[in-house]
């Protein structure tokens, strides 16, 4: 949650500077979710529901898949990293946002939960939503993404579609393709 | 007094945040202990003294020392502990300013209610006149003023320990050091006609404003000599009363307003 030193981001043709209502249409899942210690999972979800207050039906796929209701009395401070991630993911997807911003979504999740989340991401992608994923686990991304922006030390190295990348490098896996490009850059 | 700063089109959203914060704080053990402590102090000071004026003086000291200390410390600590809560709200469609004003309203509201329950009830019972009423209003204002100063000190630094340190310094300054400086000036410059200047200097401390305001309405002001007479002329009139209350309002609006400006630009 930082204020930019310069530049701006346009959302639907309007700059987001000094705006807040646009967040209504964004679901955000932080890498490390920080929640009020003394609130229970149920209370946090209720609170966000009250603040968002949409008339649309809520998307409770992840809520059910992660069995959040069985945990809803647990205080946030007692949760493991993985469970916190589950809560973050549930909240990000719950309000049917047009844009999803997922920061290292599968980090800390157990293999089963990670698979559930990936399937959910694919389903939402097929609905035509914009999903931004930041990740360094390239092997996780193979079935998920259509475009890739590779950044290093705050600089954009390239922005390509996945097909383009595979074609240019002749590799089938994103991780291998990127490794190949990096090696080339090192030698050059 | 609180409602005036909550203006805005989306009142409902604001109220929700206040409600959440407020219900969270009411469950807080420190606030409950604070209410009980105020109640014990107030009831016992009225019950132990045979005339209510002495009891009022004891409560005056509570208002001038305990209330500011608890308000400023509790608020500072609570703001630092709410950092996760603030971050969570910031990722939701809520205006930044509303989060901060909501937090302020919720916190000062609960401090005011603690004061009203603890000290307000005995004051109304033992001194049901303009003086008792004024002490209640002043006590509420002092609670809000020091909550507002706590908001300022906690936005100045990210480090919790430093923030609490600044808050304690603020309390020490207004409760003790400022008085010392005033006394020092009075003695050093006693050969000069400084009475009018002293009235001006009082405006620089909310605690002194409150003290003079209440002392003038107690009989003890007769013992305050020539300066007391000047104070009585200045603060005793309706205009003086209005001016000193306006000054108390300024004392809670300005620090909070500065902190709100800073919060709007802060990276979290």
PDB file of N, CA, C and O in Angstrom, chain A residues 138 142 145-150 158-181:
ATOM      1  N   UNK A 138       8.482 -20.771 -11.353  1.00  0.00           N
ATOM      2  CA  UNK A 138       8.052 -20.794 -12.752  1.00  0.00           C
ATOM      3  C   UNK A 138       7.349 -22.092 -13.118  1.00  0.00           C
ATOM      4  O   UNK A 138       6.435 -22.102 -13.934  1.00  0.00           O
ATOM      5  N   UNK A 142       2.980 -23.097 -15.636  1.00  0.00           N
ATOM      6  CA  UNK A 142       2.838 -23.615 -16.998  1.00  0.00           C
ATOM      7  C   UNK A 142       1.412 -23.642 -17.528  1.00  0.00           C
ATOM      8  O   UNK A 142       1.162 -23.202 -18.633  1.00  0.00           O
ATOM      9  N   UNK A 145      -0.746 -19.402 -17.277  1.00  0.00           N
ATOM     10  CA  UNK A 145      -0.617 -18.047 -17.807  1.00  0.00           C
ATOM     11  C   UNK A 145      -0.622 -17.986 -19.326  1.00  0.00           C
ATOM     12  O   UNK A 145      -0.351 -18.961 -20.019  1.00  0.00           O
ATOM     13  N   UNK A 146      -0.966 -16.821 -19.847  1.00  0.00           N
ATOM     14  CA  UNK A 146      -0.955 -16.584 -21.284  1.00  0.00           C
ATOM     15  C   UNK A 146       0.102 -15.568 -21.671  1.00  0.00           C
ATOM     16  O   UNK A 146       0.587 -15.575 -22.782  1.00  0.00           O
ATOM     17  N   UNK A 147       0.429 -14.675 -20.755  1.00  0.00           N
ATOM     18  CA  UNK A 147       1.458 -13.677 -21.046  1.00  0.00           C
ATOM     19  C   UNK A 147       2.448 -13.636 -19.909  1.00  0.00           C
ATOM     20  O   UNK A 147       2.111 -13.941 -18.771  1.00  0.00           O
ATOM     21  N   UNK A 148       3.658 -13.230 -20.227  1.00  0.00           N
ATOM     22  CA  UNK A 148       4.673 -13.225 -19.187  1.00  0.00           C
ATOM     23  C   UNK A 148       5.472 -11.920 -19.259  1.00  0.00           C
ATOM     24  O   UNK A 148       5.820 -11.454 -20.339  1.00  0.00           O
ATOM     25  N   UNK A 149       5.631 -11.286 -18.107  1.00  0.00           N
ATOM     26  CA  UNK A 149       6.476 -10.100 -18.013  1.00  0.00           C
ATOM     27  C   UNK A 149       7.606 -10.470 -17.079  1.00  0.00           C
ATOM     28  O   UNK A 149       7.372 -10.789 -15.908  1.00  0.00           O
ATOM     29  N   UNK A 150       8.817 -10.463 -17.591  1.00  0.00           N
ATOM     30  CA  UNK A 150       9.949 -10.869 -16.767  1.00  0.00           C
ATOM     31  C   UNK A 150      10.660  -9.630 -16.239  1.00  0.00           C
ATOM     32  O   UNK A 150      11.082  -8.772 -17.005  1.00  0.00           O
ATOM     33  N   UNK A 158      11.458  -8.465 -20.505  1.00  0.00           N
ATOM     34  CA  UNK A 158      10.634  -8.647 -21.704  1.00  0.00           C
ATOM     35  C   UNK A 158       9.189  -8.849 -21.342  1.00  0.00           C
ATOM     36  O   UNK A 158       8.844  -9.158 -20.208  1.00  0.00           O
ATOM     37  N   UNK A 159       8.322  -8.636 -22.305  1.00  0.00           N
ATOM     38  CA  UNK A 159       6.895  -8.859 -22.147  1.00  0.00           C
ATOM     39  C   UNK A 159       6.428  -9.606 -23.388  1.00  0.00           C
ATOM     40  O   UNK A 159       6.383  -9.049 -24.472  1.00  0.00           O
ATOM     41  N   UNK A 160       6.146 -10.885 -23.224  1.00  0.00           N
ATOM     42  CA  UNK A 160       5.804 -11.727 -24.371  1.00  0.00           C
ATOM     43  C   UNK A 160       4.630 -12.619 -24.026  1.00  0.00           C
ATOM     44  O   UNK A 160       4.362 -12.865 -22.847  1.00  0.00           O
ATOM     45  N   UNK A 161       3.983 -13.132 -25.076  1.00  0.00           N
ATOM     46  CA  UNK A 161       3.011 -14.176 -24.805  1.00  0.00           C
ATOM     47  C   UNK A 161       3.784 -15.474 -24.609  1.00  0.00           C
ATOM     48  O   UNK A 161       4.935 -15.597 -25.027  1.00  0.00           O
ATOM     49  N   UNK A 162       3.136 -16.429 -23.967  1.00  0.00           N
ATOM     50  CA  UNK A 162       3.824 -17.673 -23.658  1.00  0.00           C
ATOM     51  C   UNK A 162       4.199 -18.422 -24.946  1.00  0.00           C
ATOM     52  O   UNK A 162       5.292 -18.978 -25.050  1.00  0.00           O
ATOM     53  N   UNK A 163       3.282 -18.375 -25.953  1.00  0.00           N
ATOM     54  CA  UNK A 163       3.584 -19.069 -27.212  1.00  0.00           C
ATOM     55  C   UNK A 163       4.831 -18.500 -27.864  1.00  0.00           C
ATOM     56  O   UNK A 163       5.712 -19.239 -28.293  1.00  0.00           O
ATOM     57  N   UNK A 164       4.865 -17.146 -27.893  1.00  0.00           N
ATOM     58  CA  UNK A 164       6.031 -16.472 -28.458  1.00  0.00           C
ATOM     59  C   UNK A 164       7.317 -16.960 -27.800  1.00  0.00           C
ATOM     60  O   UNK A 164       8.281 -17.317 -28.460  1.00  0.00           O
ATOM     61  N   UNK A 165       7.260 -16.995 -26.469  1.00  0.00           N
ATOM     62  CA  UNK A 165       8.439 -17.373 -25.702  1.00  0.00           C
ATOM     63  C   UNK A 165       8.869 -18.794 -26.050  1.00  0.00           C
ATOM     64  O   UNK A 165      10.044 -19.071 -26.292  1.00  0.00           O
ATOM     65  N   UNK A 166       7.887 -19.697 -26.119  1.00  0.00           N
ATOM     66  CA  UNK A 166       8.215 -21.105 -26.395  1.00  0.00           C
ATOM     67  C   UNK A 166       8.755 -21.260 -27.801  1.00  0.00           C
ATOM     68  O   UNK A 166       9.689 -22.028 -28.048  1.00  0.00           O
ATOM     69  N   UNK A 167       8.147 -20.512 -28.727  1.00  0.00           N
ATOM     70  CA  UNK A 167       8.598 -20.583 -30.118  1.00  0.00           C
ATOM     71  C   UNK A 167      10.042 -20.128 -30.254  1.00  0.00           C
ATOM     72  O   UNK A 167      10.870 -20.775 -30.859  1.00  0.00           O
ATOM     73  N   UNK A 168      10.323 -18.964 -29.624  1.00  0.00           N
ATOM     74  CA  UNK A 168      11.651 -18.373 -29.787  1.00  0.00           C
ATOM     75  C   UNK A 168      12.739 -19.230 -29.186  1.00  0.00           C
ATOM     76  O   UNK A 168      13.853 -19.280 -29.694  1.00  0.00           O
ATOM     77  N   UNK A 169      12.407 -19.915 -28.078  1.00  0.00           N
ATOM     78  CA  UNK A 169      13.451 -20.684 -27.422  1.00  0.00           C
ATOM     79  C   UNK A 169      13.400 -22.162 -27.779  1.00  0.00           C
ATOM     80  O   UNK A 169      14.345 -22.894 -27.511  1.00  0.00           O
ATOM     81  N   UNK A 170      12.297 -22.594 -28.350  1.00  0.00           N
ATOM     82  CA  UNK A 170      12.143 -23.995 -28.686  1.00  0.00           C
ATOM     83  C   UNK A 170      11.980 -24.894 -27.475  1.00  0.00           C
ATOM     84  O   UNK A 170      12.220 -26.098 -27.556  1.00  0.00           O
ATOM     85  N   UNK A 171      11.599 -24.333 -26.338  1.00  0.00           N
ATOM     86  CA  UNK A 171      11.394 -25.138 -25.138  1.00  0.00           C
ATOM     87  C   UNK A 171       9.902 -25.330 -24.901  1.00  0.00           C
ATOM     88  O   UNK A 171       9.076 -24.528 -25.324  1.00  0.00           O
ATOM     89  N   UNK A 172       9.546 -26.379 -24.151  1.00  0.00           N
ATOM     90  CA  UNK A 172       8.138 -26.619 -23.840  1.00  0.00           C
ATOM     91  C   UNK A 172       7.753 -26.078 -22.466  1.00  0.00           C
ATOM     92  O   UNK A 172       6.590 -25.843 -22.181  1.00  0.00           O
ATOM     93  N   UNK A 173       8.748 -25.879 -21.609  1.00  0.00           N
ATOM     94  CA  UNK A 173       8.459 -25.424 -20.238  1.00  0.00           C
ATOM     95  C   UNK A 173       8.914 -23.971 -20.086  1.00  0.00           C
ATOM     96  O   UNK A 173       9.982 -23.592 -20.566  1.00  0.00           O
ATOM     97  N   UNK A 174       8.092 -23.198 -19.376  1.00  0.00           N
ATOM     98  CA  UNK A 174       8.427 -21.789 -19.178  1.00  0.00           C
ATOM     99  C   UNK A 174       9.743 -21.636 -18.432  1.00  0.00           C
ATOM    100  O   UNK A 174      10.595 -20.830 -18.781  1.00  0.00           O
ATOM    101  N   UNK A 175       9.916 -22.487 -17.402  1.00  0.00           N
ATOM    102  CA  UNK A 175      11.120 -22.354 -16.583  1.00  0.00           C
ATOM    103  C   UNK A 175      12.372 -22.558 -17.422  1.00  0.00           C
ATOM    104  O   UNK A 175      13.345 -21.807 -17.316  1.00  0.00           O
ATOM    105  N   UNK A 176      12.321 -23.555 -18.303  1.00  0.00           N
ATOM    106  CA  UNK A 176      13.499 -23.830 -19.136  1.00  0.00           C
ATOM    107  C   UNK A 176      13.721 -22.701 -20.132  1.00  0.00           C
ATOM    108  O   UNK A 176      14.853 -22.301 -20.404  1.00  0.00           O
ATOM    109  N   UNK A 177      12.616 -22.199 -20.700  1.00  0.00           N
ATOM    110  CA  UNK A 177      12.719 -21.126 -21.686  1.00  0.00           C
ATOM    111  C   UNK A 177      13.383 -19.904 -21.077  1.00  0.00           C
ATOM    112  O   UNK A 177      14.279 -19.296 -21.669  1.00  0.00           O
ATOM    113  N   UNK A 178      12.970 -19.576 -19.864  1.00  0.00           N
ATOM    114  CA  UNK A 178      13.519 -18.383 -19.226  1.00  0.00           C
ATOM    115  C   UNK A 178      14.972 -18.599 -18.845  1.00  0.00           C
ATOM    116  O   UNK A 178      15.818 -17.729 -19.028  1.00  0.00           O
ATOM    117  N   UNK A 179      15.266 -19.812 -18.357  1.00  0.00           N
ATOM    118  CA  UNK A 179      16.652 -20.113 -18.008  1.00  0.00           C
ATOM    119  C   UNK A 179      17.554 -19.952 -19.227  1.00  0.00           C
ATOM    120  O   UNK A 179      18.664 -19.420 -19.130  1.00  0.00           O
ATOM    121  N   UNK A 180      17.048 -20.378 -20.376  1.00  0.00           N
ATOM    122  CA  UNK A 180      17.826 -20.277 -21.607  1.00  0.00           C
ATOM    123  C   UNK A 180      18.121 -18.820 -21.949  1.00  0.00           C
ATOM    124  O   UNK A 180      19.246 -18.451 -22.292  1.00  0.00           O
ATOM    125  N   UNK A 181      17.077 -17.969 -21.826  1.00  0.00           N
ATOM    126  CA  UNK A 181      17.261 -16.551 -22.122  1.00  0.00           C
ATOM    127  C   UNK A 181      18.273 -15.927 -21.170  1.00  0.00           C
ATOM    128  O   UNK A 181      19.151 -15.164 -21.570  1.00  0.00           O
TER     129      UNK A 181
END
